[in-house]
Amino acid sequence: MFFVVSGAFFMFSAALGVLRMPDFYTRLHPAGVADSLGAPFVLVGIAILNGATLFSGKIIFLILFMLITSPTACHALAKAAVYSGLKPYKSKRRKK
């Protein structure tokens, strides 16, 4: 149950981060956190609750797949944004 609750916390905080960040590049970080931490924690909790079954083995393979592909997908999205010419957000505050 601890893993499910902590995964839900990571996903909730990532959703808040996506809503609060100003541009695409800064929104990628909380989205990556949700994929890399939130979902695997929830899946580990589900695997533990199911016990040692074939379903739990499939969940473990799904977690490994997500841990490999999620950072790669975030990097590919950022690289595509750079190539398309998307400019990063610049703060309107003046530096003293």
mmCIF file with all atom_site columns, C-alpha atoms in Angstrom:
data_model
loop_
_atom_site.group_PDB
_atom_site.id
_atom_site.type_symbol
_atom_site.label_atom_id
_atom_site.label_alt_id
_atom_site.label_comp_id
_atom_site.label_asym_id
_atom_site.label_entity_id
_atom_site.label_seq_id
_atom_site.pdbx_PDB_ins_code
_atom_site.Cartn_x
_atom_site.Cartn_y
_atom_site.Cartn_z
_atom_site.occupancy
_atom_site.B_iso_or_equiv
_atom_site.pdbx_formal_charge
_atom_site.auth_seq_id
_atom_site.auth_comp_id
_atom_site.auth_asym_id
_atom_site.auth_atom_id
_atom_site.pdbx_PDB_model_num
ATOM 1  C CA . MET A 1 1  ? 0.000  0.000   0.000   1.00 0.00 ? 1  MET A CA 1
ATOM 2  C CA . PHE A 1 2  ? 2.964  2.309   0.673   1.00 0.00 ? 2  PHE A CA 1
ATOM 3  C CA . PHE A 1 3  ? 4.111  2.044   -2.942  1.00 0.00 ? 3  PHE A CA 1
ATOM 4  C CA . VAL A 1 4  ? 0.669  2.798   -4.357  1.00 0.00 ? 4  VAL A CA 1
ATOM 5  C CA . VAL A 1 5  ? 0.247  5.867   -2.147  1.00 0.00 ? 5  VAL A CA 1
ATOM 6  C CA . SER A 1 6  ? 3.756  7.161   -2.848  1.00 0.00 ? 6  SER A CA 1
ATOM 7  C CA . GLY A 1 7  ? 3.260  6.603   -6.587  1.00 0.00 ? 7  GLY A CA 1
ATOM 8  C CA . ALA A 1 8  ? -0.014 8.501   -6.439  1.00 0.00 ? 8  ALA A CA 1
ATOM 9  C CA . PHE A 1 9  ? 1.791  11.315  -4.605  1.00 0.00 ? 9  PHE A CA 1
ATOM 10 C CA . PHE A 1 10 ? 4.465  11.490  -7.323  1.00 0.00 ? 10 PHE A CA 1
ATOM 11 C CA . MET A 1 11 ? 1.834  11.548  -10.062 1.00 0.00 ? 11 MET A CA 1
ATOM 12 C CA . PHE A 1 12 ? -0.216 14.218  -8.288  1.00 0.00 ? 12 PHE A CA 1
ATOM 13 C CA . SER A 1 13 ? 2.826  16.423  -7.710  1.00 0.00 ? 13 SER A CA 1
ATOM 14 C CA . ALA A 1 14 ? 3.868  15.932  -11.343 1.00 0.00 ? 14 ALA A CA 1
ATOM 15 C CA . ALA A 1 15 ? 0.399  16.972  -12.508 1.00 0.00 ? 15 ALA A CA 1
ATOM 16 C CA . LEU A 1 16 ? 0.651  20.135  -10.420 1.00 0.00 ? 16 LEU A CA 1
ATOM 17 C CA . GLY A 1 17 ? 4.102  20.773  -11.856 1.00 0.00 ? 17 GLY A CA 1
ATOM 18 C CA . VAL A 1 18 ? 2.848  20.432  -15.421 1.00 0.00 ? 18 VAL A CA 1
ATOM 19 C CA . LEU A 1 19 ? 0.076  22.927  -14.700 1.00 0.00 ? 19 LEU A CA 1
ATOM 20 C CA . ARG A 1 20 ? 2.365  25.455  -13.014 1.00 0.00 ? 20 ARG A CA 1
ATOM 21 C CA . MET A 1 21 ? 5.359  25.438  -15.354 1.00 0.00 ? 21 MET A CA 1
ATOM 22 C CA . PRO A 1 22 ? 5.468  28.187  -17.993 1.00 0.00 ? 22 PRO A CA 1
ATOM 23 C CA . ASP A 1 23 ? 6.728  26.434  -21.128 1.00 0.00 ? 23 ASP A CA 1
ATOM 24 C CA . PHE A 1 24 ? 7.197  23.114  -22.865 1.00 0.00 ? 24 PHE A CA 1
ATOM 25 C CA . TYR A 1 25 ? 10.759 22.493  -21.718 1.00 0.00 ? 25 TYR A CA 1
ATOM 26 C CA . THR A 1 26 ? 10.059 23.033  -18.040 1.00 0.00 ? 26 THR A CA 1
ATOM 27 C CA . ARG A 1 27 ? 6.885  20.932  -18.263 1.00 0.00 ? 27 ARG A CA 1
ATOM 28 C CA . LEU A 1 28 ? 8.910  17.982  -19.511 1.00 0.00 ? 28 LEU A CA 1
ATOM 29 C CA . HIS A 1 29 ? 10.571 17.517  -16.134 1.00 0.00 ? 29 HIS A CA 1
ATOM 30 C CA . PRO A 1 30 ? 7.431  16.886  -14.054 1.00 0.00 ? 30 PRO A CA 1
ATOM 31 C CA . ALA A 1 31 ? 5.972  14.788  -16.862 1.00 0.00 ? 31 ALA A CA 1
ATOM 32 C CA . GLY A 1 32 ? 9.116  12.667  -16.799 1.00 0.00 ? 32 GLY A CA 1
ATOM 33 C CA . VAL A 1 33 ? 8.878  12.338  -13.025 1.00 0.00 ? 33 VAL A CA 1
ATOM 34 C CA . ALA A 1 34 ? 5.344  10.987  -13.332 1.00 0.00 ? 34 ALA A CA 1
ATOM 35 C CA . ASP A 1 35 ? 6.491  8.429   -15.891 1.00 0.00 ? 35 ASP A CA 1
ATOM 36 C CA . SER A 1 36 ? 9.744  7.488   -14.170 1.00 0.00 ? 36 SER A CA 1
ATOM 37 C CA . LEU A 1 37 ? 8.638  7.464   -10.531 1.00 0.00 ? 37 LEU A CA 1
ATOM 38 C CA . GLY A 1 38 ? 4.867  7.630   -10.215 1.00 0.00 ? 38 GLY A CA 1
ATOM 39 C CA . ALA A 1 39 ? 3.716  4.835   -12.472 1.00 0.00 ? 39 ALA A CA 1
ATOM 40 C CA . PRO A 1 40 ? 6.455  2.333   -11.473 1.00 0.00 ? 40 PRO A CA 1
ATOM 41 C CA . PHE A 1 41 ? 5.718  2.887   -7.775  1.00 0.00 ? 41 PHE A CA 1
ATOM 42 C CA . VAL A 1 42 ? 2.027  2.203   -8.351  1.00 0.00 ? 42 VAL A CA 1
ATOM 43 C CA . LEU A 1 43 ? 2.859  -0.868  -10.418 1.00 0.00 ? 43 LEU A CA 1
ATOM 44 C CA . VAL A 1 44 ? 5.248  -2.196  -7.742  1.00 0.00 ? 44 VAL A CA 1
ATOM 45 C CA . GLY A 1 45 ? 2.456  -1.793  -5.200  1.00 0.00 ? 45 GLY A CA 1
ATOM 46 C CA . ILE A 1 46 ? 0.051  -3.702  -7.426  1.00 0.00 ? 46 ILE A CA 1
ATOM 47 C CA . ALA A 1 47 ? 2.627  -6.448  -7.986  1.00 0.00 ? 47 ALA A CA 1
ATOM 48 C CA . ILE A 1 48 ? 3.179  -6.801  -4.236  1.00 0.00 ? 48 ILE A CA 1
ATOM 49 C CA . LEU A 1 49 ? -0.561 -6.922  -3.562  1.00 0.00 ? 49 LEU A CA 1
ATOM 50 C CA . ASN A 1 50 ? -0.998 -9.693  -6.164  1.00 0.00 ? 50 ASN A CA 1
ATOM 51 C CA . GLY A 1 51 ? 1.771  -11.859 -4.740  1.00 0.00 ? 51 GLY A CA 1
ATOM 52 C CA . ALA A 1 52 ? 4.042  -14.132 -6.771  1.00 0.00 ? 52 ALA A CA 1
ATOM 53 C CA . THR A 1 53 ? 1.891  -14.716 -9.856  1.00 0.00 ? 53 THR A CA 1
ATOM 54 C CA . LEU A 1 54 ? 2.382  -14.529 -13.589 1.00 0.00 ? 54 LEU A CA 1
ATOM 55 C CA . PHE A 1 55 ? 0.588  -11.180 -13.541 1.00 0.00 ? 55 PHE A CA 1
ATOM 56 C CA . SER A 1 56 ? 3.197  -9.790  -11.122 1.00 0.00 ? 56 SER A CA 1
ATOM 57 C CA . GLY A 1 57 ? 5.963  -10.967 -13.446 1.00 0.00 ? 57 GLY A CA 1
ATOM 58 C CA . LYS A 1 58 ? 4.349  -9.122  -16.326 1.00 0.00 ? 58 LYS A CA 1
ATOM 59 C CA . ILE A 1 59 ? 4.107  -6.001  -14.192 1.00 0.00 ? 59 ILE A CA 1
ATOM 60 C CA . ILE A 1 60 ? 7.833  -6.213  -13.382 1.00 0.00 ? 60 ILE A CA 1
ATOM 61 C CA . PHE A 1 61 ? 8.648  -6.389  -17.107 1.00 0.00 ? 61 PHE A CA 1
ATOM 62 C CA . LEU A 1 62 ? 6.348  -3.421  -17.702 1.00 0.00 ? 62 LEU A CA 1
ATOM 63 C CA . ILE A 1 63 ? 8.181  -1.439  -15.010 1.00 0.00 ? 63 ILE A CA 1
ATOM 64 C CA . LEU A 1 64 ? 11.551 -2.214  -16.598 1.00 0.00 ? 64 LEU A CA 1
ATOM 65 C CA . PHE A 1 65 ? 10.213 -1.189  -19.998 1.00 0.00 ? 65 PHE A CA 1
ATOM 66 C CA . MET A 1 66 ? 8.899  2.095   -18.598 1.00 0.00 ? 66 MET A CA 1
ATOM 67 C CA . LEU A 1 67 ? 12.173 2.870   -16.814 1.00 0.00 ? 67 LEU A CA 1
ATOM 68 C CA . ILE A 1 68 ? 14.065 2.442   -20.094 1.00 0.00 ? 68 ILE A CA 1
ATOM 69 C CA . THR A 1 69 ? 11.684 4.188   -22.483 1.00 0.00 ? 69 THR A CA 1
ATOM 70 C CA . SER A 1 70 ? 10.382 7.102   -20.402 1.00 0.00 ? 70 SER A CA 1
ATOM 71 C CA . PRO A 1 71 ? 13.632 9.110   -20.170 1.00 0.00 ? 71 PRO A CA 1
ATOM 72 C CA . THR A 1 72 ? 14.326 8.364   -23.824 1.00 0.00 ? 72 THR A CA 1
ATOM 73 C CA . ALA A 1 73 ? 10.894 9.658   -24.817 1.00 0.00 ? 73 ALA A CA 1
ATOM 74 C CA . CYS A 1 74 ? 11.345 12.877  -22.806 1.00 0.00 ? 74 CYS A CA 1
ATOM 75 C CA . HIS A 1 75 ? 14.720 13.440  -24.432 1.00 0.00 ? 75 HIS A CA 1
ATOM 76 C CA . ALA A 1 76 ? 13.279 12.820  -27.904 1.00 0.00 ? 76 ALA A CA 1
ATOM 77 C CA . LEU A 1 77 ? 10.451 15.291  -27.248 1.00 0.00 ? 77 LEU A CA 1
ATOM 78 C CA . ALA A 1 78 ? 12.890 17.965  -26.078 1.00 0.00 ? 78 ALA A CA 1
ATOM 79 C CA . LYS A 1 79 ? 15.140 17.389  -29.081 1.00 0.00 ? 79 LYS A CA 1
ATOM 80 C CA . ALA A 1 80 ? 12.180 17.625  -31.461 1.00 0.00 ? 80 ALA A CA 1
ATOM 81 C CA . ALA A 1 81 ? 11.149 20.903  -29.828 1.00 0.00 ? 81 ALA A CA 1
ATOM 82 C CA . VAL A 1 82 ? 14.662 22.293  -30.300 1.00 0.00 ? 82 VAL A CA 1
ATOM 83 C CA . TYR A 1 83 ? 14.736 21.239  -33.949 1.00 0.00 ? 83 TYR A CA 1
ATOM 84 C CA . SER A 1 84 ? 11.321 22.783  -34.580 1.00 0.00 ? 84 SER A CA 1
ATOM 85 C CA . GLY A 1 85 ? 12.542 26.106  -33.216 1.00 0.00 ? 85 GLY A CA 1
ATOM 86 C CA . LEU A 1 86 ? 10.523 26.282  -30.006 1.00 0.00 ? 86 LEU A CA 1
ATOM 87 C CA . LYS A 1 87 ? 12.077 28.975  -27.822 1.00 0.00 ? 87 LYS A CA 1
ATOM 88 C CA . PRO A 1 88 ? 12.462 28.509  -24.063 1.00 0.00 ? 88 PRO A CA 1
ATOM 89 C CA . TYR A 1 89 ? 10.563 30.727  -21.649 1.00 0.00 ? 89 TYR A CA 1
ATOM 90 C CA . LYS A 1 90 ? 12.420 33.830  -20.517 1.00 0.00 ? 90 LYS A CA 1
ATOM 91 C CA . SER A 1 91 ? 11.528 35.450  -17.233 1.00 0.00 ? 91 SER A CA 1
ATOM 92 C CA . LYS A 1 92 ? 10.289 39.011  -17.363 1.00 0.00 ? 92 LYS A CA 1
ATOM 93 C CA . ARG A 1 93 ? 12.087 39.904  -14.135 1.00 0.00 ? 93 ARG A CA 1
ATOM 94 C CA . ARG A 1 94 ? 15.074 42.174  -14.349 1.00 0.00 ? 94 ARG A CA 1
ATOM 95 C CA . LYS A 1 95 ? 18.319 41.119  -12.774 1.00 0.00 ? 95 LYS A CA 1
ATOM 96 C CA . LYS A 1 96 ? 19.875 43.680  -10.467 1.00 0.00 ? 96 LYS A CA 1
#
